[in-house]
Tab-separated table of C-alpha atoms and ligand atoms in Angstrom:
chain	number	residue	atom	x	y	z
A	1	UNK	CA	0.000	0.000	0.000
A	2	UNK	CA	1.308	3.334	-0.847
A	3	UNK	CA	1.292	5.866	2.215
A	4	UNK	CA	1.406	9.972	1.603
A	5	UNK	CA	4.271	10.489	3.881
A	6	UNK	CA	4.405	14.822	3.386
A	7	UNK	CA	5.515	15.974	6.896
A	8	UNK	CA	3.440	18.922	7.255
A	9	UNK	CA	0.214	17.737	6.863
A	10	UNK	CA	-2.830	17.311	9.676
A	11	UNK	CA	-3.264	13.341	10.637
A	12	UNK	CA	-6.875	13.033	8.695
A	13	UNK	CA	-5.368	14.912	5.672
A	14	UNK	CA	-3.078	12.195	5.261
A	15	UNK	CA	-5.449	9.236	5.873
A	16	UNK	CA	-7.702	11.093	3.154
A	17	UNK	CA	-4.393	11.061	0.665
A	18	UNK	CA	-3.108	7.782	1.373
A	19	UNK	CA	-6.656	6.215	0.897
A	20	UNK	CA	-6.999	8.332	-2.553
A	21	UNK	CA	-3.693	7.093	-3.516
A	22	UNK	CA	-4.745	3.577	-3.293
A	23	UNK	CA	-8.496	3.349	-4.369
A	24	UNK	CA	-8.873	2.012	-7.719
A	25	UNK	CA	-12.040	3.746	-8.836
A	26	UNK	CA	-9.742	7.090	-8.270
A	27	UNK	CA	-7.199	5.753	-10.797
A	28	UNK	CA	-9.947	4.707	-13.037
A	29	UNK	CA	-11.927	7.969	-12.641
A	30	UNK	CA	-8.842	9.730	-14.019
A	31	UNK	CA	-8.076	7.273	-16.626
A	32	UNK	CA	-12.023	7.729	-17.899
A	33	UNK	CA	-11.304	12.168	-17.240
A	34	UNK	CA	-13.609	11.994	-14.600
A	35	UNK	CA	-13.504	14.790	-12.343
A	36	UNK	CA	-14.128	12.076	-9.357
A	37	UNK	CA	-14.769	8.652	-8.007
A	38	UNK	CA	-18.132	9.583	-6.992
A	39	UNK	CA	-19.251	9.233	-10.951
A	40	UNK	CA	-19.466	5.963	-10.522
A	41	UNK	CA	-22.539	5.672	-8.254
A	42	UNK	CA	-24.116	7.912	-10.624
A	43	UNK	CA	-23.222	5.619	-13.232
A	44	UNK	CA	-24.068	2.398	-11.595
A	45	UNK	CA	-27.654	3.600	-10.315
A	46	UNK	CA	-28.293	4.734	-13.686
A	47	UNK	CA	-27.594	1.848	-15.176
A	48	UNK	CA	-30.559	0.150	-13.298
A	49	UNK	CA	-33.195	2.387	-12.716
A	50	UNK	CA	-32.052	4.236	-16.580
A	51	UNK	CA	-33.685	7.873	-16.041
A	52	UNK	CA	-30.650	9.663	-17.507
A	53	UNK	CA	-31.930	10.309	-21.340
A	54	UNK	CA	-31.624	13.209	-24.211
A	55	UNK	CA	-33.879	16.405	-24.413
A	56	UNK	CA	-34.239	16.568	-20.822
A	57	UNK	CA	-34.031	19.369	-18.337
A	58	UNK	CA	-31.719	18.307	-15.452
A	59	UNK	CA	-29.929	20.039	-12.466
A	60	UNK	CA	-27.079	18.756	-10.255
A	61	UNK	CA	-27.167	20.288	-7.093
A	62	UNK	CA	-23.304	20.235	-5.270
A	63	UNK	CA	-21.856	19.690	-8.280
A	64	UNK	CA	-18.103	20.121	-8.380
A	65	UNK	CA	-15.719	19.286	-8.730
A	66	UNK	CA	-18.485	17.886	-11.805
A	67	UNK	CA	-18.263	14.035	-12.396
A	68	UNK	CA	-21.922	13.350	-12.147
A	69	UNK	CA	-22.709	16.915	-14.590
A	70	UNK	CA	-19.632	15.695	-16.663
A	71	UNK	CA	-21.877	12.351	-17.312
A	72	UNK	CA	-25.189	13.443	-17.556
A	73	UNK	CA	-24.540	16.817	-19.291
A	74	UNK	CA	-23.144	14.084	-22.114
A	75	UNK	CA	-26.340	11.432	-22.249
A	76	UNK	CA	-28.372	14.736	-22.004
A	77	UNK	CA	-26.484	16.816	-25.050
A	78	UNK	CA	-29.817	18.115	-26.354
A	79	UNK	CA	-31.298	19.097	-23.535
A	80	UNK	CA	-30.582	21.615	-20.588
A	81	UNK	CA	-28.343	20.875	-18.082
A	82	UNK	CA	-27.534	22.907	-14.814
A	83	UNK	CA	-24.865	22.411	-12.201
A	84	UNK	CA	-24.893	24.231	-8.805
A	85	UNK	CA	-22.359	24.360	-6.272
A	86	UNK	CA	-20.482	26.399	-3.583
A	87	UNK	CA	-17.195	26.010	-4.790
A	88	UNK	CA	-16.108	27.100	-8.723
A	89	UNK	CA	-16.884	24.343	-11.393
A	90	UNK	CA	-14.806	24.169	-14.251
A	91	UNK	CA	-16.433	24.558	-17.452
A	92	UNK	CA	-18.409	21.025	-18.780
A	93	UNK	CA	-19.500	20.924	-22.527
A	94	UNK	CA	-23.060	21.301	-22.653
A	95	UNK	CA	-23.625	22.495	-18.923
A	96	UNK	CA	-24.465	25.695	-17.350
A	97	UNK	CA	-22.528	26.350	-14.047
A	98	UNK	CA	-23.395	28.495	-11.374
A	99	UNK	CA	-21.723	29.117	-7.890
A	100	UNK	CA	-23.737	29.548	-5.063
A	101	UNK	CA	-25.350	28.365	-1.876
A	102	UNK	CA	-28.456	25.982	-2.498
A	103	UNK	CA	-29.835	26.279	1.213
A	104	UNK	CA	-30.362	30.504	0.087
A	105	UNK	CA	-33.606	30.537	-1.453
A	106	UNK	CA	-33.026	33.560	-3.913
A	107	UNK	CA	-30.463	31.190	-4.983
A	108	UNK	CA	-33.622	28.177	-5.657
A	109	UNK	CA	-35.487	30.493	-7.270
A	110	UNK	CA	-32.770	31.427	-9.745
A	111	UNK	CA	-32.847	28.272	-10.384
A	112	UNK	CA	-36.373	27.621	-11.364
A	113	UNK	CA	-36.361	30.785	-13.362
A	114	UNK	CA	-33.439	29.142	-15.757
A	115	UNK	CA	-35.835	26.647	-17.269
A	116	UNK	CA	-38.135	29.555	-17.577
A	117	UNK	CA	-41.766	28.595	-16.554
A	118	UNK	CA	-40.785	24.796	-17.057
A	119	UNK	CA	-40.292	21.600	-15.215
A	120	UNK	CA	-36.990	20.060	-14.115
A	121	UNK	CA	-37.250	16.561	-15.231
A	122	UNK	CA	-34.345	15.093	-12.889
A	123	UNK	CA	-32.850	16.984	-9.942
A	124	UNK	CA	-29.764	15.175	-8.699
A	125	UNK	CA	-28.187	16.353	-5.163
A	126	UNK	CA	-24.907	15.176	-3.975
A	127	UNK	CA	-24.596	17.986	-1.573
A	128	UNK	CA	-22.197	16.911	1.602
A	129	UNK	CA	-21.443	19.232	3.534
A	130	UNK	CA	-17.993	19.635	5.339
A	131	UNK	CA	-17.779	17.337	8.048
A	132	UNK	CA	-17.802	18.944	11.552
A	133	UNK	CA	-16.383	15.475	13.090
A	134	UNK	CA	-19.257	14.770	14.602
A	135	UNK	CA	-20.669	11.527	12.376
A	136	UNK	CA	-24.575	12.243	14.210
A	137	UNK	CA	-24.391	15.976	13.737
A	138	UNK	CA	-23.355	15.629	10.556
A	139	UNK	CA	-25.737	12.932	9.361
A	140	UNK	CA	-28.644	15.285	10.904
A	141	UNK	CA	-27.271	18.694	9.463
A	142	UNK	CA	-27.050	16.898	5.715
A	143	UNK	CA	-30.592	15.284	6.021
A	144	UNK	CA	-31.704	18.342	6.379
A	145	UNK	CA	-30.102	19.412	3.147
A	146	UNK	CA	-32.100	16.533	1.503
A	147	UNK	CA	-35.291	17.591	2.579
A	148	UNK	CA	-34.719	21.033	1.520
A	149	UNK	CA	-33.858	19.517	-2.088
A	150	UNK	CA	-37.028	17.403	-2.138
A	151	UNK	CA	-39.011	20.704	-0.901
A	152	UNK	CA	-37.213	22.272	-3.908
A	153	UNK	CA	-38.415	19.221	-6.714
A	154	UNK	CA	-41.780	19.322	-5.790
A	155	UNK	CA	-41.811	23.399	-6.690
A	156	UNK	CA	-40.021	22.598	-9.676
A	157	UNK	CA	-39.968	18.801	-10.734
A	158	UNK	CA	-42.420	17.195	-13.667
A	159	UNK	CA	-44.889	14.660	-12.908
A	160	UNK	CA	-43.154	11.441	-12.891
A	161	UNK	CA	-39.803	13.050	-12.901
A	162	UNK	CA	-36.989	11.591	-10.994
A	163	UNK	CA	-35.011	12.508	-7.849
A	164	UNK	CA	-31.139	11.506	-6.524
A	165	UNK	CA	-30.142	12.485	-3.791
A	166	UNK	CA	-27.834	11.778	-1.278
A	167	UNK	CA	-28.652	11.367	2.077
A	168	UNK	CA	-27.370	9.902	5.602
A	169	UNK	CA	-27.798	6.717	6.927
A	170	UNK	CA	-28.487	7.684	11.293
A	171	UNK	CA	-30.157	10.820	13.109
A	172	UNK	CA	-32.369	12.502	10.333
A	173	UNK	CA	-32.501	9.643	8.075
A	174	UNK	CA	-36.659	8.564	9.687
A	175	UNK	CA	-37.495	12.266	8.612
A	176	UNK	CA	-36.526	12.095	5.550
A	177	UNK	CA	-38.324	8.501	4.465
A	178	UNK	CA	-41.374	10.192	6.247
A	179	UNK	CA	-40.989	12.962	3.817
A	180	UNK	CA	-40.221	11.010	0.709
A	181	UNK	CA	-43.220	8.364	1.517
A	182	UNK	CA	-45.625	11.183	1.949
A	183	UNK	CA	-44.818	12.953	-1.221
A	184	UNK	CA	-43.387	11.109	-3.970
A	185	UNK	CA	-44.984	7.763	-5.966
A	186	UNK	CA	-42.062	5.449	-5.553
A	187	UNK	CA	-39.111	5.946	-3.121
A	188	UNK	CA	-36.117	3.685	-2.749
A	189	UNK	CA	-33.001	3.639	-0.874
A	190	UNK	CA	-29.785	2.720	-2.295
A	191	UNK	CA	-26.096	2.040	-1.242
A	192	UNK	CA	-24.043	1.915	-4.488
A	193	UNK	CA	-21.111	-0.506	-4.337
A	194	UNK	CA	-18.959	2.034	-5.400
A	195	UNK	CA	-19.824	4.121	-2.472
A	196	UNK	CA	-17.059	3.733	0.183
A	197	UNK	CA	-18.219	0.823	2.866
A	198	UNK	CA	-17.517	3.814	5.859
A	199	UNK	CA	-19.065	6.011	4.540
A	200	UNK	CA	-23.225	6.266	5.647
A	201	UNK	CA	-24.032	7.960	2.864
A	202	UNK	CA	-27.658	6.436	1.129
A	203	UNK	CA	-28.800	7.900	-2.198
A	204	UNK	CA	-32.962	8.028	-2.434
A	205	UNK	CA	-34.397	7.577	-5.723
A	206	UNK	CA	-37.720	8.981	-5.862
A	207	UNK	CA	-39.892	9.109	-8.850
A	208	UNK	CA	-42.684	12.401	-8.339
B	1	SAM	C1	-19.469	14.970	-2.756
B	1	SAM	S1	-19.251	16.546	-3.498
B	1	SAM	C2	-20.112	16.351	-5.013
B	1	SAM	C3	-19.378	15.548	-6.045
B	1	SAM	C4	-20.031	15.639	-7.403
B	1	SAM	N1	-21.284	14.879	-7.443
B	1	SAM	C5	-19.152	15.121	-8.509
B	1	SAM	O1	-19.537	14.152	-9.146
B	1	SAM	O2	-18.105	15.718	-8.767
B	1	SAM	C6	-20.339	17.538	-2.554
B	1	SAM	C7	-20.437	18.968	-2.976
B	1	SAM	O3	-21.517	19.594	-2.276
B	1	SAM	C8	-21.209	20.977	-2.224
B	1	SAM	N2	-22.095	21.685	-1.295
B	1	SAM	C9	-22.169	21.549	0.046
B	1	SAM	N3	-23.099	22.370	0.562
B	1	SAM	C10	-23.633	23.061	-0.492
B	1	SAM	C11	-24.636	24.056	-0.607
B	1	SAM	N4	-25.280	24.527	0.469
B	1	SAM	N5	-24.928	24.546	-1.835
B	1	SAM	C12	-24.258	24.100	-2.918
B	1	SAM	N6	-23.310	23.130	-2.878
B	1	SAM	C13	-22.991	22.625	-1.677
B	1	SAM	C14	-19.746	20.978	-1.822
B	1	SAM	O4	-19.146	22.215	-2.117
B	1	SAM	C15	-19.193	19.810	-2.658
B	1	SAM	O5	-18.593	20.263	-3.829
């Protein structure tokens, strides 16, 4: 196993490098110019539930660095894509960026008003906030995010449109399956293999 051995880094920075270093799906993200690892789960929930298609309207909410927009903004060349994020994305063919804080609500309605008294047919979220060290805190400040994007789909989602978003296994999680069974059709729960085994991260797949 390769180790990141740079002297004047923090204890968890390392861990993060040395476990980059070594993951295979980070080599094969960069072979495939992927932004990031995390384009796989996109790729391998797609594959089975297949809502990713042309001529659709899709956003990406905590985009960047831009893996999942990078993919989608390609199945989806005719249509309109949008990425969203806090941080700077760089430019993806076919893919309008903007930078900004999802949680502001000036910000959501910007959003709507892009697809310009349309629907959204997908809205994808892999918002994660930074991690306060605190695995319960951080499970409960993150579900929060995902019921904020649901609120947000069902002002600006199509009938029958689809919903990804990541969310935390632990405190929150309950509230957000009450949420999901109360207002979408379908609702499912997924752990992608290609999401890290530590990690409690769940996507929900909803269908509106
Ligand atoms: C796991 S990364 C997303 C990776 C991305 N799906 C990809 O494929 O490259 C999570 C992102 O959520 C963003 N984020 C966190 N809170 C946010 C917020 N309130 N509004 C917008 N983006 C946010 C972070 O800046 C970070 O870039």
């Amino acid at each position: 196993m390769k180790k990141f051995q740079k002297k004047n880094l923090s204890h968890s920075s390392k861990l993060w490098l040395t476990r980059q270093l070594n993951d295979p799906l980070v080599a094969e993200a960069k072979k495939k110019n992927y932004r990031s690892r995390a384009v796989f789960k996109l790729i391998e929930i797609n594959d089975k539930h297949k809502f990713l298609k042309n001529n659709l309207k899709i956003v990406d909410l905590g985009a960047a660095p831009g893996s999942w927009s990078q993919y989608s903004s390609k199945i989806n060349n005719m249509g309109f894509n949008l990425a969203l994020d806090l941080l700077s994305t760089e430019p993806i063919a076919n893919c309008e960026i903007i930078k900004g804080d999802f949680t502001d609500s000036l910000m959501q309605e910007n959003l709507i008003k892009k697809i310009k008294g349309e629907k959204f047919d997908i809205v994808l979220s892999d918002i994660a906030e930074n991690s306060t060290g605190n695995r319960s805190l951080d499970s409960m400040r993150s579900n929060i995010i995902s019921i904020e994007v649901m609120h947000f789909a069902l002002k600006c989602l199509k009938k029958n449109g689809t919903i990804l978003i990541k969310t935390f296994s632990g405190n929150g999680n309950q509230e957000v399956v009450a949420f999901a069974k109360k207002n979408f059709s379908k609702h499912l729960f997924i752990k992608p293999k290609s999401s890290r085994k530590d990690s409690k991260e769940l996507y929900l797949h909803c269908i509106l």
